[in-house]
Amino acid sequence: MRREAAASLVGALLTAGCATGAPSTPAGPPAGVRWDYQLGGASEPGEGVGIVVRDRTAAPAADVYSVCYVNAFQTQPGGDGVPPDLLLRTPGGAPVEDPDWPGEFLLDVSADGARDRVVELVGGWVAVCAADGFDAVELDNLDSWTRSAGLLARSDSEAVARALTARAHEAGLAAAQKNAAELAGTDLGFDFAVAEECAAYGECGSFASAYDVVLAVEYADGPFAAACAAGLDGVSVVRRDRDVRPPGEPGAVTRWCP
């Protein structure tokens, strides 16, 4: 009898909680700890590192906060298995390539039907990140509209971002805004930021004012020193080589602020 009463009480409490409580927000990364950007290959986290970002095809780092890199608005070199009809194309039918990253082609998010298909595709990758044990997802190339020769609008990227951050949260992952400082602080559902060269471009303050945690990576000594000297609250800075190679490989660089 007592067991039945207890079970009824627990059931009632759970039902009430589901009816009145808001869904829990996935925990973002800790503030004020070292982080490492390991897109060029996984390695053992360095001393004091509490956050590691790795490609979605890699396993998450153990015993640290792990972020899954997803190229959400463009293909990786080689295509990622993206259907050809999801690529953005010029009026002449040629796929639109990122001018700075040969082999990366922009996804077509210009219309509702195409956007829905992109969200389904990338949302599936996000779900795999969650299943693999990552804590968060970094959605890269949010600013692809700026490289689309006018074929995409900012609102196209914003619509996809909102849908993908919702997918991430449903999967139990926090979501990181990647670059696009002009969108920092807008209502797209992001929980923290990953900012490349924000000191070099004078953007660290924009991200810091919008997010409690900003993972900043600099690829040159001068901006790295400037980012460290700025000491902005919540901004954790790492100096990496542009190819983010694992330690020991020729040209690999990994340093943190003193």
PDB file of N, CA and C in Angstrom, residues 180-255:
ATOM      1  N   ALA A 180      30.773  35.798 -37.405  1.00  0.00           N
ATOM      2  CA  ALA A 180      29.610  36.649 -37.712  1.00  0.00           C
ATOM      3  C   ALA A 180      29.296  37.572 -36.538  1.00  0.00           C
ATOM      4  N   ALA A 181      30.266  38.432 -36.186  1.00  0.00           N
ATOM      5  CA  ALA A 181      30.109  39.306 -35.023  1.00  0.00           C
ATOM      6  C   ALA A 181      28.874  40.187 -35.126  1.00  0.00           C
ATOM      7  N   GLU A 182      28.452  40.517 -36.347  1.00  0.00           N
ATOM      8  CA  GLU A 182      27.278  41.371 -36.511  1.00  0.00           C
ATOM      9  C   GLU A 182      25.996  40.698 -36.019  1.00  0.00           C
ATOM     10  N   LEU A 183      26.031  39.368 -35.818  1.00  0.00           N
ATOM     11  CA  LEU A 183      24.858  38.653 -35.321  1.00  0.00           C
ATOM     12  C   LEU A 183      24.938  38.356 -33.827  1.00  0.00           C
ATOM     13  N   ALA A 184      26.044  38.723 -33.188  1.00  0.00           N
ATOM     14  CA  ALA A 184      26.183  38.469 -31.754  1.00  0.00           C
ATOM     15  C   ALA A 184      25.116  39.238 -30.987  1.00  0.00           C
ATOM     16  N   GLY A 185      24.430  38.528 -30.106  1.00  0.00           N
ATOM     17  CA  GLY A 185      23.395  39.164 -29.308  1.00  0.00           C
ATOM     18  C   GLY A 185      22.022  39.124 -29.932  1.00  0.00           C
ATOM     19  N   THR A 186      21.904  38.686 -31.180  1.00  0.00           N
ATOM     20  CA  THR A 186      20.585  38.546 -31.784  1.00  0.00           C
ATOM     21  C   THR A 186      19.937  37.251 -31.294  1.00  0.00           C
ATOM     22  N   ASP A 187      18.642  37.162 -31.477  1.00  0.00           N
ATOM     23  CA  ASP A 187      17.881  36.062 -30.886  1.00  0.00           C
ATOM     24  C   ASP A 187      17.883  34.841 -31.809  1.00  0.00           C
ATOM     25  N   LEU A 188      19.052  34.179 -31.878  1.00  0.00           N
ATOM     26  CA  LEU A 188      19.172  33.005 -32.740  1.00  0.00           C
ATOM     27  C   LEU A 188      19.279  31.710 -31.937  1.00  0.00           C
ATOM     28  N   GLY A 189      19.337  31.808 -30.613  1.00  0.00           N
ATOM     29  CA  GLY A 189      19.355  30.609 -29.779  1.00  0.00           C
ATOM     30  C   GLY A 189      20.728  30.132 -29.380  1.00  0.00           C
ATOM     31  N   PHE A 190      21.781  30.860 -29.739  1.00  0.00           N
ATOM     32  CA  PHE A 190      23.132  30.429 -29.383  1.00  0.00           C
ATOM     33  C   PHE A 190      23.401  30.655 -27.891  1.00  0.00           C
ATOM     34  N   ASP A 191      24.278  29.804 -27.336  1.00  0.00           N
ATOM     35  CA  ASP A 191      24.575  29.840 -25.904  1.00  0.00           C
ATOM     36  C   ASP A 191      25.961  30.394 -25.584  1.00  0.00           C
ATOM     37  N   PHE A 192      26.881  30.297 -26.523  1.00  0.00           N
ATOM     38  CA  PHE A 192      28.226  30.833 -26.361  1.00  0.00           C
ATOM     39  C   PHE A 192      28.795  31.050 -27.753  1.00  0.00           C
ATOM     40  N   ALA A 193      30.041  31.496 -27.839  1.00  0.00           N
ATOM     41  CA  ALA A 193      30.614  31.802 -29.147  1.00  0.00           C
ATOM     42  C   ALA A 193      31.987  31.179 -29.312  1.00  0.00           C
ATOM     43  N   VAL A 194      32.302  30.819 -30.549  1.00  0.00           N
ATOM     44  CA  VAL A 194      33.653  30.471 -30.972  1.00  0.00           C
ATOM     45  C   VAL A 194      34.049  31.534 -31.998  1.00  0.00           C
ATOM     46  N   ALA A 195      35.099  32.288 -31.684  1.00  0.00           N
ATOM     47  CA  ALA A 195      35.457  33.442 -32.510  1.00  0.00           C
ATOM     48  C   ALA A 195      36.873  33.298 -33.040  1.00  0.00           C
ATOM     49  N   GLU A 196      36.990  33.238 -34.362  1.00  0.00           N
ATOM     50  CA  GLU A 196      38.303  33.212 -34.998  1.00  0.00           C
ATOM     51  C   GLU A 196      38.797  34.638 -35.224  1.00  0.00           C
ATOM     52  N   GLU A 197      40.004  34.908 -34.762  1.00  0.00           N
ATOM     53  CA  GLU A 197      40.695  36.174 -35.014  1.00  0.00           C
ATOM     54  C   GLU A 197      39.871  37.393 -34.613  1.00  0.00           C
ATOM     55  N   CYS A 198      39.179  37.292 -33.477  1.00  0.00           N
ATOM     56  CA  CYS A 198      38.361  38.438 -33.074  1.00  0.00           C
ATOM     57  C   CYS A 198      39.235  39.620 -32.666  1.00  0.00           C
ATOM     58  N   ALA A 199      40.454  39.357 -32.166  1.00  0.00           N
ATOM     59  CA  ALA A 199      41.355  40.479 -31.863  1.00  0.00           C
ATOM     60  C   ALA A 199      41.883  41.097 -33.152  1.00  0.00           C
ATOM     61  N   ALA A 200      42.223  40.256 -34.117  1.00  0.00           N
ATOM     62  CA  ALA A 200      42.739  40.758 -35.391  1.00  0.00           C
ATOM     63  C   ALA A 200      41.712  41.650 -36.086  1.00  0.00           C
ATOM     64  N   TYR A 201      40.422  41.348 -35.921  1.00  0.00           N
ATOM     65  CA  TYR A 201      39.372  42.123 -36.583  1.00  0.00           C
ATOM     66  C   TYR A 201      38.634  43.084 -35.645  1.00  0.00           C
ATOM     67  N   GLY A 202      39.104  43.193 -34.405  1.00  0.00           N
ATOM     68  CA  GLY A 202      38.476  44.113 -33.465  1.00  0.00           C
ATOM     69  C   GLY A 202      37.065  43.732 -33.073  1.00  0.00           C
ATOM     70  N   GLU A 203      36.803  42.431 -32.954  1.00  0.00           N
ATOM     71  CA  GLU A 203      35.439  41.960 -32.706  1.00  0.00           C
ATOM     72  C   GLU A 203      35.240  41.300 -31.345  1.00  0.00           C
ATOM     73  N   CYS A 204      36.304  41.135 -30.550  1.00  0.00           N
ATOM     74  CA  CYS A 204      36.172  40.379 -29.299  1.00  0.00           C
ATOM     75  C   CYS A 204      35.143  41.016 -28.370  1.00  0.00           C
ATOM     76  N   GLY A 205      35.123  42.345 -28.317  1.00  0.00           N
ATOM     77  CA  GLY A 205      34.177  43.023 -27.446  1.00  0.00           C
ATOM     78  C   GLY A 205      32.732  42.757 -27.819  1.00  0.00           C
ATOM     79  N   SER A 206      32.452  42.646 -29.112  1.00  0.00           N
ATOM     80  CA  SER A 206      31.083  42.358 -29.557  1.00  0.00           C
ATOM     81  C   SER A 206      30.617  41.008 -29.053  1.00  0.00           C
ATOM     82  N   PHE A 207      31.509  40.022 -29.138  1.00  0.00           N
ATOM     83  CA  PHE A 207      31.141  38.693 -28.648  1.00  0.00           C
ATOM     84  C   PHE A 207      31.038  38.678 -27.125  1.00  0.00           C
ATOM     85  N   ALA A 208      31.982  39.351 -26.444  1.00  0.00           N
ATOM     86  CA  ALA A 208      31.993  39.345 -24.981  1.00  0.00           C
ATOM     87  C   ALA A 208      30.761  40.034 -24.403  1.00  0.00           C
ATOM     88  N   SER A 209      30.246  41.024 -25.104  1.00  0.00           N
ATOM     89  CA  SER A 209      29.050  41.713 -24.609  1.00  0.00           C
ATOM     90  C   SER A 209      27.788  40.883 -24.805  1.00  0.00           C
ATOM     91  N   ALA A 210      27.852  39.893 -25.686  1.00  0.00           N
ATOM     92  CA  ALA A 210      26.676  39.080 -25.987  1.00  0.00           C
ATOM     93  C   ALA A 210      26.663  37.742 -25.253  1.00  0.00           C
ATOM     94  N   TYR A 211      27.846  37.211 -24.911  1.00  0.00           N
ATOM     95  CA  TYR A 211      27.929  35.870 -24.337  1.00  0.00           C
ATOM     96  C   TYR A 211      28.806  35.845 -23.089  1.00  0.00           C
ATOM     97  N   ASP A 212      28.449  34.978 -22.153  1.00  0.00           N
ATOM     98  CA  ASP A 212      29.258  34.810 -20.942  1.00  0.00           C
ATOM     99  C   ASP A 212      30.553  34.073 -21.228  1.00  0.00           C
ATOM    100  N   VAL A 213      30.549  33.237 -22.261  1.00  0.00           N
ATOM    101  CA  VAL A 213      31.742  32.473 -22.634  1.00  0.00           C
ATOM    102  C   VAL A 213      32.027  32.676 -24.111  1.00  0.00           C
ATOM    103  N   VAL A 214      33.261  33.078 -24.414  1.00  0.00           N
ATOM    104  CA  VAL A 214      33.725  33.229 -25.790  1.00  0.00           C
ATOM    105  C   VAL A 214      35.039  32.469 -25.919  1.00  0.00           C
ATOM    106  N   LEU A 215      35.084  31.521 -26.832  1.00  0.00           N
ATOM    107  CA  LEU A 215      36.303  30.762 -27.109  1.00  0.00           C
ATOM    108  C   LEU A 215      36.970  31.416 -28.307  1.00  0.00           C
ATOM    109  N   ALA A 216      38.047  32.143 -28.048  1.00  0.00           N
ATOM    110  CA  ALA A 216      38.711  32.926 -29.083  1.00  0.00           C
ATOM    111  C   ALA A 216      39.989  32.233 -29.522  1.00  0.00           C
ATOM    112  N   VAL A 217      40.177  32.121 -30.839  1.00  0.00           N
ATOM    113  CA  VAL A 217      41.407  31.543 -31.385  1.00  0.00           C
ATOM    114  C   VAL A 217      42.055  32.584 -32.285  1.00  0.00           C
ATOM    115  N   GLU A 218      43.349  32.800 -32.083  1.00  0.00           N
ATOM    116  CA  GLU A 218      44.129  33.712 -32.922  1.00  0.00           C
ATOM    117  C   GLU A 218      45.210  32.897 -33.625  1.00  0.00           C
ATOM    118  N   TYR A 219      45.525  33.313 -34.873  1.00  0.00           N
ATOM    119  CA  TYR A 219      46.482  32.579 -35.688  1.00  0.00           C
ATOM    120  C   TYR A 219      47.785  33.348 -35.911  1.00  0.00           C
ATOM    121  N   ALA A 220      47.957  34.474 -35.228  1.00  0.00           N
ATOM    122  CA  ALA A 220      49.183  35.261 -35.346  1.00  0.00           C
ATOM    123  C   ALA A 220      49.550  35.806 -33.975  1.00  0.00           C
ATOM    124  N   ASP A 221      50.848  36.028 -33.760  1.00  0.00           N
ATOM    125  CA  ASP A 221      51.330  36.409 -32.434  1.00  0.00           C
ATOM    126  C   ASP A 221      50.806  37.763 -31.967  1.00  0.00           C
ATOM    127  N   GLY A 222      50.791  38.759 -32.859  1.00  0.00           N
ATOM    128  CA  GLY A 222      50.363  40.084 -32.447  1.00  0.00           C
ATOM    129  C   GLY A 222      48.942  40.130 -31.919  1.00  0.00           C
ATOM    130  N   PRO A 223      47.953  39.649 -32.700  1.00  0.00           N
ATOM    131  CA  PRO A 223      46.580  39.621 -32.200  1.00  0.00           C
ATOM    132  C   PRO A 223      46.412  38.741 -30.967  1.00  0.00           C
ATOM    133  N   PHE A 224      47.165  37.653 -30.900  1.00  0.00           N
ATOM    134  CA  PHE A 224      47.102  36.800 -29.710  1.00  0.00           C
ATOM    135  C   PHE A 224      47.521  37.591 -28.477  1.00  0.00           C
ATOM    136  N   ALA A 225      48.625  38.305 -28.565  1.00  0.00           N
ATOM    137  CA  ALA A 225      49.087  39.114 -27.437  1.00  0.00           C
ATOM    138  C   ALA A 225      48.055  40.181 -27.080  1.00  0.00           C
ATOM    139  N   ALA A 226      47.438  40.790 -28.097  1.00  0.00           N
ATOM    140  CA  ALA A 226      46.429  41.823 -27.852  1.00  0.00           C
ATOM    141  C   ALA A 226      45.201  41.242 -27.161  1.00  0.00           C
ATOM    142  N   ALA A 227      44.771  40.056 -27.594  1.00  0.00           N
ATOM    143  CA  ALA A 227      43.606  39.416 -26.975  1.00  0.00           C
ATOM    144  C   ALA A 227      43.889  39.079 -25.523  1.00  0.00           C
ATOM    145  N   CYS A 228      45.090  38.583 -25.250  1.00  0.00           N
ATOM    146  CA  CYS A 228      45.458  38.264 -23.868  1.00  0.00           C
ATOM    147  C   CYS A 228      45.502  39.529 -23.017  1.00  0.00           C
ATOM    148  N   ALA A 229      46.084  40.596 -23.567  1.00  0.00           N
ATOM    149  CA  ALA A 229      46.223  41.840 -22.813  1.00  0.00           C
ATOM    150  C   ALA A 229      44.862  42.473 -22.527  1.00  0.00           C
ATOM    151  N   ALA A 230      43.906  42.287 -23.424  1.00  0.00           N
ATOM    152  CA  ALA A 230      42.581  42.890 -23.233  1.00  0.00           C
ATOM    153  C   ALA A 230      41.889  42.339 -21.994  1.00  0.00           C
ATOM    154  N   GLY A 231      42.105  41.052 -21.719  1.00  0.00           N
ATOM    155  CA  GLY A 231      41.554  40.445 -20.512  1.00  0.00           C
ATOM    156  C   GLY A 231      40.051  40.577 -20.378  1.00  0.00           C
ATOM    157  N   LEU A 232      39.319  40.426 -21.474  1.00  0.00           N
ATOM    158  CA  LEU A 232      37.868  40.569 -21.438  1.00  0.00           C
ATOM    159  C   LEU A 232      37.231  39.428 -20.650  1.00  0.00           C
ATOM    160  N   ASP A 233      36.249  39.759 -19.824  1.00  0.00           N
ATOM    161  CA  ASP A 233      35.564  38.747 -19.023  1.00  0.00           C
ATOM    162  C   ASP A 233      34.946  37.688 -19.923  1.00  0.00           C
ATOM    163  N   GLY A 234      35.178  36.433 -19.574  1.00  0.00           N
ATOM    164  CA  GLY A 234      34.564  35.316 -20.287  1.00  0.00           C
ATOM    165  C   GLY A 234      35.256  34.909 -21.555  1.00  0.00           C
ATOM    166  N   VAL A 235      36.291  35.659 -21.988  1.00  0.00           N
ATOM    167  CA  VAL A 235      36.982  35.343 -23.246  1.00  0.00           C
ATOM    168  C   VAL A 235      38.219  34.510 -22.947  1.00  0.00           C
ATOM    169  N   SER A 236      38.221  33.256 -23.405  1.00  0.00           N
ATOM    170  CA  SER A 236      39.374  32.366 -23.266  1.00  0.00           C
ATOM    171  C   SER A 236      40.095  32.312 -24.605  1.00  0.00           C
ATOM    172  N   VAL A 237      41.407  32.557 -24.584  1.00  0.00           N
ATOM    173  CA  VAL A 237      42.159  32.730 -25.829  1.00  0.00           C
ATOM    174  C   VAL A 237      43.181  31.613 -25.999  1.00  0.00           C
ATOM    175  N   VAL A 238      43.249  31.078 -27.215  1.00  0.00           N
ATOM    176  CA  VAL A 238      44.285  30.118 -27.577  1.00  0.00           C
ATOM    177  C   VAL A 238      44.954  30.593 -28.857  1.00  0.00           C
ATOM    178  N   ARG A 239      46.254  30.408 -28.945  1.00  0.00           N
ATOM    179  CA  ARG A 239      47.016  30.679 -30.185  1.00  0.00           C
ATOM    180  C   ARG A 239      47.244  29.353 -30.876  1.00  0.00           C
ATOM    181  N   ARG A 240      46.736  29.215 -32.088  1.00  0.00           N
ATOM    182  CA  ARG A 240      46.920  28.003 -32.867  1.00  0.00           C
ATOM    183  C   ARG A 240      47.500  28.364 -34.219  1.00  0.00           C
ATOM    184  N   ASP A 241      48.124  27.362 -34.881  1.00  0.00           N
ATOM    185  CA  ASP A 241      48.487  27.501 -36.286  1.00  0.00           C
ATOM    186  C   ASP A 241      47.211  27.413 -37.108  1.00  0.00           C
ATOM    187  N   ARG A 242      47.216  28.009 -38.292  1.00  0.00           N
ATOM    188  CA  ARG A 242      45.993  28.109 -39.080  1.00  0.00           C
ATOM    189  C   ARG A 242      45.435  26.740 -39.488  1.00  0.00           C
ATOM    190  N   ASP A 243      46.287  25.727 -39.579  1.00  0.00           N
ATOM    191  CA  ASP A 243      45.812  24.386 -39.933  1.00  0.00           C
ATOM    192  C   ASP A 243      45.471  23.559 -38.702  1.00  0.00           C
ATOM    193  N   VAL A 244      45.561  24.163 -37.531  1.00  0.00           N
ATOM    194  CA  VAL A 244      45.257  23.528 -36.233  1.00  0.00           C
ATOM    195  C   VAL A 244      45.794  22.090 -36.164  1.00  0.00           C
ATOM    196  N   ARG A 245      47.082  21.975 -36.421  1.00  0.00           N
ATOM    197  CA  ARG A 245      47.728  20.666 -36.441  1.00  0.00           C
ATOM    198  C   ARG A 245      47.924  20.125 -35.027  1.00  0.00           C
ATOM    199  N   PRO A 246      47.976  18.813 -34.869  1.00  0.00           N
ATOM    200  CA  PRO A 246      48.284  18.220 -33.565  1.00  0.00           C
ATOM    201  C   PRO A 246      49.717  18.555 -33.143  1.00  0.00           C
ATOM    202  N   PRO A 247      49.988  18.623 -31.849  1.00  0.00           N
ATOM    203  CA  PRO A 247      51.353  18.879 -31.375  1.00  0.00           C
ATOM    204  C   PRO A 247      52.337  17.871 -31.963  1.00  0.00           C
ATOM    205  N   GLY A 248      53.521  18.370 -32.299  1.00  0.00           N
ATOM    206  CA  GLY A 248      54.557  17.505 -32.850  1.00  0.00           C
ATOM    207  C   GLY A 248      54.633  17.530 -34.357  1.00  0.00           C
ATOM    208  N   GLU A 249      53.558  17.934 -35.025  1.00  0.00           N
ATOM    209  CA  GLU A 249      53.604  18.041 -36.480  1.00  0.00           C
ATOM    210  C   GLU A 249      54.305  19.334 -36.877  1.00  0.00           C
ATOM    211  N   PRO A 250      54.991  19.344 -38.017  1.00  0.00           N
ATOM    212  CA  PRO A 250      55.672  20.568 -38.465  1.00  0.00           C
ATOM    213  C   PRO A 250      54.709  21.749 -38.556  1.00  0.00           C
ATOM    214  N   GLY A 251      55.103  22.849 -37.952  1.00  0.00           N
ATOM    215  CA  GLY A 251      54.290  24.053 -37.998  1.00  0.00           C
ATOM    216  C   GLY A 251      53.208  24.151 -36.947  1.00  0.00           C
ATOM    217  N   ALA A 252      53.050  23.124 -36.123  1.00  0.00           N
ATOM    218  CA  ALA A 252      52.005  23.151 -35.098  1.00  0.00           C
ATOM    219  C   ALA A 252      52.330  24.185 -34.023  1.00  0.00           C
ATOM    220  N   VAL A 253      51.325  24.957 -33.616  1.00  0.00           N
ATOM    221  CA  VAL A 253      51.474  25.960 -32.556  1.00  0.00           C
ATOM    222  C   VAL A 253      50.275  25.852 -31.631  1.00  0.00           C
ATOM    223  N   THR A 254      50.541  25.752 -30.337  1.00  0.00           N
ATOM    224  CA  THR A 254      49.483  25.798 -29.339  1.00  0.00           C
ATOM    225  C   THR A 254      50.017  26.552 -28.118  1.00  0.00           C
ATOM    226  N   ARG A 255      49.425  27.718 -27.846  1.00  0.00           N
ATOM    227  CA  ARG A 255      49.833  28.501 -26.678  1.00  0.00           C
ATOM    228  C   ARG A 255      48.597  29.150 -26.048  1.00  0.00           C
TER     229      ARG A 255
END
